[in-house]
Amino acid sequence: MASLKNKLMNTVIEPMSHGRSKVTVVGVGQVGMACAFSLLANGVSNELVLVDVMADKLKGEMLDLQHGTAFVKNPKIDASTDYAATANSSVCVVTAGARQREGETRLDLVQRNTDIFKGIIPQLVKYSPDAVLLIVSNPVDILTYVAWKLSGLPKNRVIGSGTNLDSARFRFLLSQKLNVASTSCHGWIIGEHGDTSGKLPKIFLNLHTFMTHVYMTDKNSFLSVISPRESRNVPLSANQISIAISHHVKHK
């Protein structure tokens, strides 16, 4: 193949050696593949490795991505059930975990997913000791701590997705209520990802629109949104808070 290439093409300048930004995604479920596609579409990585215990599904997902490489920036895409393929990754994204059963809380998942992590995290660190670990599996805040303890890495190199998804939902809902682009709307859902998230001190909008301490405009109304329910002593979910605050802002 090399000799045929040399016959068909003249070398004008010597090819340059480019460092590759290698990213590993563990778990090829819906979330894992969404992460992989996003990495490729945004040109974040030029070398992607997929890891999963289900070999057949893993191969199929790898082929789907490989067949679409004509539309992205020449990435190298590989997949394996062996963690040796992940060697020298810059970032390892962990989306693998047990499925949440009907009626099961995120906290009920802790032990099952902790056992799964015991087979994942040490292997990632073994082959990529300098990598940053990004944890997405639920319950993400607890599993990020578990991953940190299992890895032995510095705390700044084990990161959880936290309430980024909750905040993105909030920004979208607020943008719909105010009829502005979500990119021009900034708000944050804070706390633990899940039912205990949602206490939001400030909302900021771009385009010279600035609202500080929205809750001060109607303190009782806002406190009824972010305070625990008396009957259950449990805070509202992030999605309920997002809708309630958006509705409140629209009518001010």
mmCIF file of C-alpha atoms in Angstrom:
data_model
loop_
_atom_site.group_PDB
_atom_site.id
_atom_site.type_symbol
_atom_site.label_atom_id
_atom_site.label_comp_id
_atom_site.label_asym_id
_atom_site.label_seq_id
_atom_site.Cartn_x
_atom_site.Cartn_y
_atom_site.Cartn_z
ATOM 1 C CA MET A 1 0.000 0.000 0.000
ATOM 2 C CA ALA A 2 2.861 2.367 0.856
ATOM 3 C CA SER A 3 4.593 1.743 -2.489
ATOM 4 C CA LEU A 4 1.355 2.377 -4.414
ATOM 5 C CA LYS A 5 0.875 5.632 -2.535
ATOM 6 C CA ASN A 6 4.412 6.694 -3.433
ATOM 7 C CA LYS A 7 3.744 5.973 -7.115
ATOM 8 C CA LEU A 8 0.529 7.972 -7.175
ATOM 9 C CA MET A 9 1.587 10.928 -5.027
ATOM 10 C CA ASN A 10 4.681 13.106 -4.853
ATOM 11 C CA THR A 11 5.876 14.236 -1.440
ATOM 12 C CA VAL A 12 6.029 18.037 -1.383
ATOM 13 C CA ILE A 13 6.990 18.418 2.264
ATOM 14 C CA GLU A 14 7.709 15.861 4.927
ATOM 15 C CA PRO A 15 4.627 14.967 6.976
ATOM 16 C CA MET A 16 4.509 16.597 10.375
ATOM 17 C CA SER A 17 4.050 14.567 13.514
ATOM 18 C CA HIS A 18 1.051 15.784 15.504
ATOM 19 C CA GLY A 19 0.437 14.831 19.091
ATOM 20 C CA ARG A 20 -2.810 12.986 19.521
ATOM 21 C CA SER A 21 -5.381 13.917 22.124
ATOM 22 C CA LYS A 22 -6.603 10.517 23.234
ATOM 23 C CA VAL A 23 -9.919 10.147 25.037
ATOM 24 C CA THR A 24 -11.426 6.942 26.401
ATOM 25 C CA VAL A 25 -15.167 6.469 26.891
ATOM 26 C CA VAL A 26 -16.128 3.572 29.169
ATOM 27 C CA GLY A 27 -19.657 2.349 28.497
ATOM 28 C CA VAL A 28 -21.342 2.386 25.086
ATOM 29 C CA GLY A 29 -24.908 2.942 26.205
ATOM 30 C CA GLN A 30 -26.904 5.986 25.124
ATOM 31 C CA VAL A 31 -24.965 8.386 27.344
ATOM 32 C CA GLY A 32 -21.580 6.958 26.406
ATOM 33 C CA MET A 33 -22.270 7.146 22.686
ATOM 34 C CA ALA A 34 -23.674 10.662 23.017
ATOM 35 C CA CYS A 35 -20.377 11.632 24.670
ATOM 36 C CA ALA A 36 -18.363 9.911 21.946
ATOM 37 C CA PHE A 37 -20.309 11.580 19.136
ATOM 38 C CA SER A 38 -20.013 14.983 20.790
ATOM 39 C CA LEU A 39 -16.254 14.571 21.208
ATOM 40 C CA LEU A 40 -15.842 13.761 17.523
ATOM 41 C CA ALA A 41 -18.287 16.361 16.209
ATOM 42 C CA ASN A 42 -16.606 19.136 18.178
ATOM 43 C CA GLY A 43 -13.076 18.059 17.299
ATOM 44 C CA VAL A 44 -12.144 17.662 20.952
ATOM 45 C CA SER A 45 -10.247 14.447 20.375
ATOM 46 C CA ASN A 46 -8.380 12.982 17.428
ATOM 47 C CA GLU A 47 -8.093 9.548 19.034
ATOM 48 C CA LEU A 48 -11.076 7.865 20.650
ATOM 49 C CA VAL A 49 -11.256 4.512 22.404
ATOM 50 C CA LEU A 50 -14.509 2.836 23.434
ATOM 51 C CA VAL A 51 -14.558 0.231 26.210
ATOM 52 C CA ASP A 52 -17.407 -2.034 27.266
ATOM 53 C CA VAL A 53 -17.978 -5.596 28.453
ATOM 54 C CA MET A 54 -20.472 -6.308 25.634
ATOM 55 C CA ALA A 55 -18.178 -7.119 22.721
ATOM 56 C CA ASP A 56 -20.838 -7.338 19.979
ATOM 57 C CA LYS A 57 -22.478 -4.022 20.825
ATOM 58 C CA LEU A 58 -19.057 -2.450 21.253
ATOM 59 C CA LYS A 59 -17.979 -3.484 17.751
ATOM 60 C CA GLY A 60 -21.211 -2.208 16.218
ATOM 61 C CA GLU A 61 -20.918 1.199 17.859
ATOM 62 C CA MET A 62 -17.269 1.453 16.823
ATOM 63 C CA LEU A 63 -18.108 0.678 13.192
ATOM 64 C CA ASP A 64 -20.884 3.275 13.157
ATOM 65 C CA LEU A 65 -18.442 5.948 14.298
ATOM 66 C CA GLN A 66 -15.681 4.773 11.965
ATOM 67 C CA HIS A 67 -18.010 4.905 8.965
ATOM 68 C CA GLY A 68 -18.770 8.536 9.749
ATOM 69 C CA THR A 69 -15.156 9.692 9.970
ATOM 70 C CA ALA A 70 -15.352 11.206 6.482
ATOM 71 C CA PHE A 71 -17.346 14.037 8.027
ATOM 72 C CA VAL A 72 -15.021 14.812 10.946
ATOM 73 C CA LYS A 73 -11.358 15.668 11.424
ATOM 74 C CA ASN A 74 -9.597 12.368 10.710
ATOM 75 C CA PRO A 75 -9.914 10.791 14.142
ATOM 76 C CA LYS A 76 -8.564 7.392 15.046
ATOM 77 C CA ILE A 77 -11.359 5.290 16.537
ATOM 78 C CA ASP A 78 -10.833 1.981 18.306
ATOM 79 C CA ALA A 79 -12.784 -0.234 20.667
ATOM 80 C CA SER A 80 -11.876 -3.058 23.002
ATOM 81 C CA THR A 81 -12.965 -5.011 26.042
ATOM 82 C CA ASP A 82 -9.321 -4.872 27.161
ATOM 83 C CA TYR A 83 -8.280 -1.754 29.075
ATOM 84 C CA ALA A 84 -4.808 -1.971 27.561
ATOM 85 C CA ALA A 85 -6.304 -0.184 24.539
ATOM 86 C CA THR A 86 -6.863 2.887 26.714
ATOM 87 C CA ALA A 87 -3.157 3.381 27.439
ATOM 88 C CA ASN A 88 -1.916 6.986 27.516
ATOM 89 C CA SER A 89 -5.363 8.572 27.430
ATOM 90 C CA SER A 90 -5.540 12.251 28.322
ATOM 91 C CA VAL A 91 -9.134 11.975 29.555
ATOM 92 C CA CYS A 92 -11.218 8.962 30.562
ATOM 93 C CA VAL A 93 -14.999 9.443 30.573
ATOM 94 C CA VAL A 94 -16.857 6.862 32.653
ATOM 95 C CA THR A 95 -20.521 6.381 31.764
ATOM 96 C CA ALA A 96 -20.771 2.671 32.604
ATOM 97 C CA GLY A 97 -23.025 1.499 35.384
ATOM 98 C CA ALA A 98 -26.045 -0.533 36.358
ATOM 99 C CA ARG A 99 -29.431 0.573 35.064
ATOM 100 C CA GLN A 100 -31.725 2.323 37.497
ATOM 101 C CA ARG A 101 -34.668 0.050 38.227
ATOM 102 C CA GLU A 102 -38.249 1.258 38.406
ATOM 103 C CA GLY A 103 -38.855 2.826 41.790
ATOM 104 C CA GLU A 104 -35.164 2.728 42.647
ATOM 105 C CA THR A 105 -33.502 5.925 43.832
ATOM 106 C CA ARG A 106 -30.075 7.064 42.712
ATOM 107 C CA LEU A 107 -28.755 6.263 46.170
ATOM 108 C CA ASP A 108 -29.924 2.653 45.834
ATOM 109 C CA LEU A 109 -27.582 2.376 42.871
ATOM 110 C CA VAL A 110 -24.515 3.203 44.950
ATOM 111 C CA GLN A 111 -23.437 -0.279 45.999
ATOM 112 C CA ARG A 112 -24.067 -1.902 42.617
ATOM 113 C CA ASN A 113 -22.192 0.781 40.722
ATOM 114 C CA THR A 114 -19.405 0.900 43.300
ATOM 115 C CA ASP A 115 -18.771 -2.786 42.601
ATOM 116 C CA ILE A 116 -18.668 -2.028 38.872
ATOM 117 C CA PHE A 117 -16.264 0.863 39.434
ATOM 118 C CA LYS A 118 -13.869 -1.447 41.279
ATOM 119 C CA GLY A 119 -13.301 -3.199 37.965
ATOM 120 C CA ILE A 120 -12.995 0.015 35.929
ATOM 121 C CA ILE A 121 -11.131 2.750 37.784
ATOM 122 C CA PRO A 122 -7.966 0.807 38.763
ATOM 123 C CA GLN A 123 -7.600 -0.391 35.155
ATOM 124 C CA LEU A 124 -7.877 3.132 33.758
ATOM 125 C CA VAL A 125 -5.274 4.437 36.201
ATOM 126 C CA LYS A 126 -2.986 1.485 35.485
ATOM 127 C CA TYR A 127 -2.785 2.277 31.776
ATOM 128 C CA SER A 128 -3.235 6.066 31.925
ATOM 129 C CA PRO A 129 -1.737 7.285 35.221
ATOM 130 C CA ASP A 130 -1.668 10.901 34.016
ATOM 131 C CA ALA A 131 -5.271 11.015 32.801
ATOM 132 C CA VAL A 132 -8.152 13.113 34.080
ATOM 133 C CA LEU A 133 -11.191 11.037 35.054
ATOM 134 C CA LEU A 134 -14.612 12.455 34.177
ATOM 135 C CA ILE A 135 -17.429 10.600 35.929
ATOM 136 C CA VAL A 136 -20.949 10.623 34.483
ATOM 137 C CA SER A 137 -22.460 7.444 35.995
ATOM 138 C CA ASN A 138 -25.174 7.893 38.627
ATOM 139 C CA PRO A 139 -25.337 8.747 41.453
ATOM 140 C CA VAL A 140 -22.619 10.949 40.019
ATOM 141 C CA ASP A 141 -21.550 12.894 43.102
ATOM 142 C CA ILE A 142 -21.061 9.795 45.231
ATOM 143 C CA LEU A 143 -19.451 7.788 42.432
ATOM 144 C CA THR A 144 -17.035 10.629 41.733
ATOM 145 C CA TYR A 145 -15.888 10.351 45.344
ATOM 146 C CA VAL A 146 -15.682 6.558 44.977
ATOM 147 C CA ALA A 147 -13.612 6.954 41.800
ATOM 148 C CA TRP A 148 -11.274 9.377 43.564
ATOM 149 C CA LYS A 149 -10.711 6.942 46.447
ATOM 150 C CA LEU A 150 -10.209 3.976 44.106
ATOM 151 C CA SER A 151 -7.861 5.858 41.787
ATOM 152 C CA GLY A 152 -5.510 7.451 44.288
ATOM 153 C CA LEU A 153 -5.309 10.445 41.940
ATOM 154 C CA PRO A 154 -5.212 14.078 43.095
ATOM 155 C CA LYS A 155 -8.709 15.468 43.635
ATOM 156 C CA ASN A 156 -8.323 17.961 40.773
ATOM 157 C CA ARG A 157 -8.032 15.057 38.317
ATOM 158 C CA VAL A 158 -11.280 13.286 39.219
ATOM 159 C CA ILE A 159 -14.270 15.343 38.097
ATOM 160 C CA GLY A 160 -17.998 14.631 38.136
ATOM 161 C CA SER A 161 -20.550 16.030 35.710
ATOM 162 C CA GLY A 162 -22.475 17.259 38.764
ATOM 163 C CA THR A 163 -25.421 19.551 38.055
ATOM 164 C CA ASN A 164 -24.310 20.590 34.566
ATOM 165 C CA LEU A 165 -27.282 18.786 33.035
ATOM 166 C CA ASP A 166 -29.681 20.334 35.544
ATOM 167 C CA SER A 167 -28.258 23.781 34.794
ATOM 168 C CA ALA A 168 -28.582 23.203 31.038
ATOM 169 C CA ARG A 169 -32.238 22.279 31.494
ATOM 170 C CA PHE A 170 -32.806 25.361 33.599
ATOM 171 C CA ARG A 171 -31.162 27.631 31.006
ATOM 172 C CA PHE A 172 -33.323 26.130 28.261
ATOM 173 C CA LEU A 173 -36.553 26.509 30.228
ATOM 174 C CA LEU A 174 -35.712 30.073 31.200
ATOM 175 C CA SER A 175 -34.824 30.956 27.607
ATOM 176 C CA GLN A 176 -38.171 29.591 26.427
ATOM 177 C CA LYS A 177 -40.074 31.628 28.996
ATOM 178 C CA LEU A 178 -38.182 34.836 28.193
ATOM 179 C CA ASN A 179 -37.968 34.229 24.431
ATOM 180 C CA VAL A 180 -34.190 34.629 24.269
ATOM 181 C CA ALA A 181 -31.466 32.282 23.094
ATOM 182 C CA SER A 182 -30.323 29.817 25.745
ATOM 183 C CA THR A 183 -26.736 30.882 24.979
ATOM 184 C CA SER A 184 -27.675 34.337 26.267
ATOM 185 C CA CYS A 185 -29.235 32.994 29.438
ATOM 186 C CA HIS A 186 -27.092 31.921 32.363
ATOM 187 C CA GLY A 187 -28.287 30.304 35.549
ATOM 188 C CA TRP A 188 -27.027 27.564 37.818
ATOM 189 C CA ILE A 189 -28.648 24.705 39.630
ATOM 190 C CA ILE A 190 -26.424 23.847 42.571
ATOM 191 C CA GLY A 191 -26.217 21.039 45.103
ATOM 192 C CA GLU A 192 -26.079 17.300 44.508
ATOM 193 C CA HIS A 193 -27.335 16.028 41.159
ATOM 194 C CA GLY A 194 -30.785 14.624 41.839
ATOM 195 C CA ASP A 195 -33.661 15.414 44.162
ATOM 196 C CA THR A 196 -31.595 17.549 46.543
ATOM 197 C CA SER A 197 -30.369 20.020 43.930
ATOM 198 C CA GLY A 198 -31.867 23.370 43.136
ATOM 199 C CA LYS A 199 -30.999 26.166 45.531
ATOM 200 C CA LEU A 200 -30.245 28.980 43.116
ATOM 201 C CA PRO A 201 -29.036 32.325 44.493
ATOM 202 C CA LYS A 202 -28.697 34.320 41.265
ATOM 203 C CA ILE A 203 -29.818 34.466 37.671
ATOM 204 C CA PHE A 204 -27.824 36.340 35.038
ATOM 205 C CA LEU A 205 -28.836 37.258 31.503
ATOM 206 C CA ASN A 206 -26.570 38.608 28.793
ATOM 207 C CA LEU A 207 -27.469 41.431 26.440
ATOM 208 C CA HIS A 208 -27.349 43.977 29.270
ATOM 209 C CA THR A 209 -30.265 42.351 31.057
ATOM 210 C CA PHE A 210 -29.290 41.684 34.627
ATOM 211 C CA MET A 211 -31.415 40.363 37.446
ATOM 212 C CA THR A 212 -29.828 40.047 40.852
ATOM 213 C CA HIS A 213 -31.435 38.061 43.652
ATOM 214 C CA VAL A 214 -34.706 37.315 41.883
ATOM 215 C CA TYR A 215 -35.999 35.806 45.069
ATOM 216 C CA MET A 216 -35.935 39.223 46.779
ATOM 217 C CA THR A 217 -38.652 40.521 44.425
ATOM 218 C CA ASP A 218 -41.138 38.070 45.836
ATOM 219 C CA LYS A 219 -39.421 36.414 48.746
ATOM 220 C CA ASN A 220 -42.307 34.271 49.939
ATOM 221 C CA SER A 221 -43.035 32.950 46.462
ATOM 222 C CA PHE A 222 -39.416 32.064 45.791
ATOM 223 C CA LEU A 223 -38.865 30.480 49.185
ATOM 224 C CA SER A 224 -41.871 28.255 48.557
ATOM 225 C CA VAL A 225 -40.030 26.990 45.487
ATOM 226 C CA ILE A 226 -36.646 26.247 47.043
ATOM 227 C CA SER A 227 -37.669 25.200 50.557
ATOM 228 C CA PRO A 228 -38.321 21.569 51.568
ATOM 229 C CA ARG A 229 -41.871 20.339 51.317
ATOM 230 C CA GLU A 230 -43.345 20.152 54.807
ATOM 231 C CA SER A 231 -45.124 16.906 54.096
ATOM 232 C CA ARG A 232 -42.065 15.037 52.820
ATOM 233 C CA ASN A 233 -39.230 17.185 54.123
ATOM 234 C CA VAL A 234 -37.606 16.774 50.703
ATOM 235 C CA PRO A 235 -36.626 19.631 48.347
ATOM 236 C CA LEU A 236 -38.267 19.920 44.966
ATOM 237 C CA SER A 237 -36.525 18.273 42.037
ATOM 238 C CA ALA A 238 -34.304 20.364 39.791
ATOM 239 C CA ASN A 239 -36.787 20.127 36.924
ATOM 240 C CA GLN A 240 -39.693 21.316 39.095
ATOM 241 C CA ILE A 241 -37.599 24.208 40.390
ATOM 242 C CA SER A 242 -36.577 25.176 36.860
ATOM 243 C CA ILE A 243 -40.196 25.309 35.700
ATOM 244 C CA ALA A 244 -41.398 27.138 38.800
ATOM 245 C CA ILE A 245 -38.710 29.834 38.674
ATOM 246 C CA SER A 246 -39.190 30.308 34.935
ATOM 247 C CA HIS A 247 -42.928 30.746 35.471
ATOM 248 C CA HIS A 248 -42.253 33.222 38.283
ATOM 249 C CA VAL A 249 -39.836 35.311 36.171
ATOM 250 C CA LYS A 250 -42.223 35.408 33.209
ATOM 251 C CA HIS A 251 -44.970 36.985 35.271
ATOM 252 C CA LYS A 252 -42.877 39.677 36.976
#
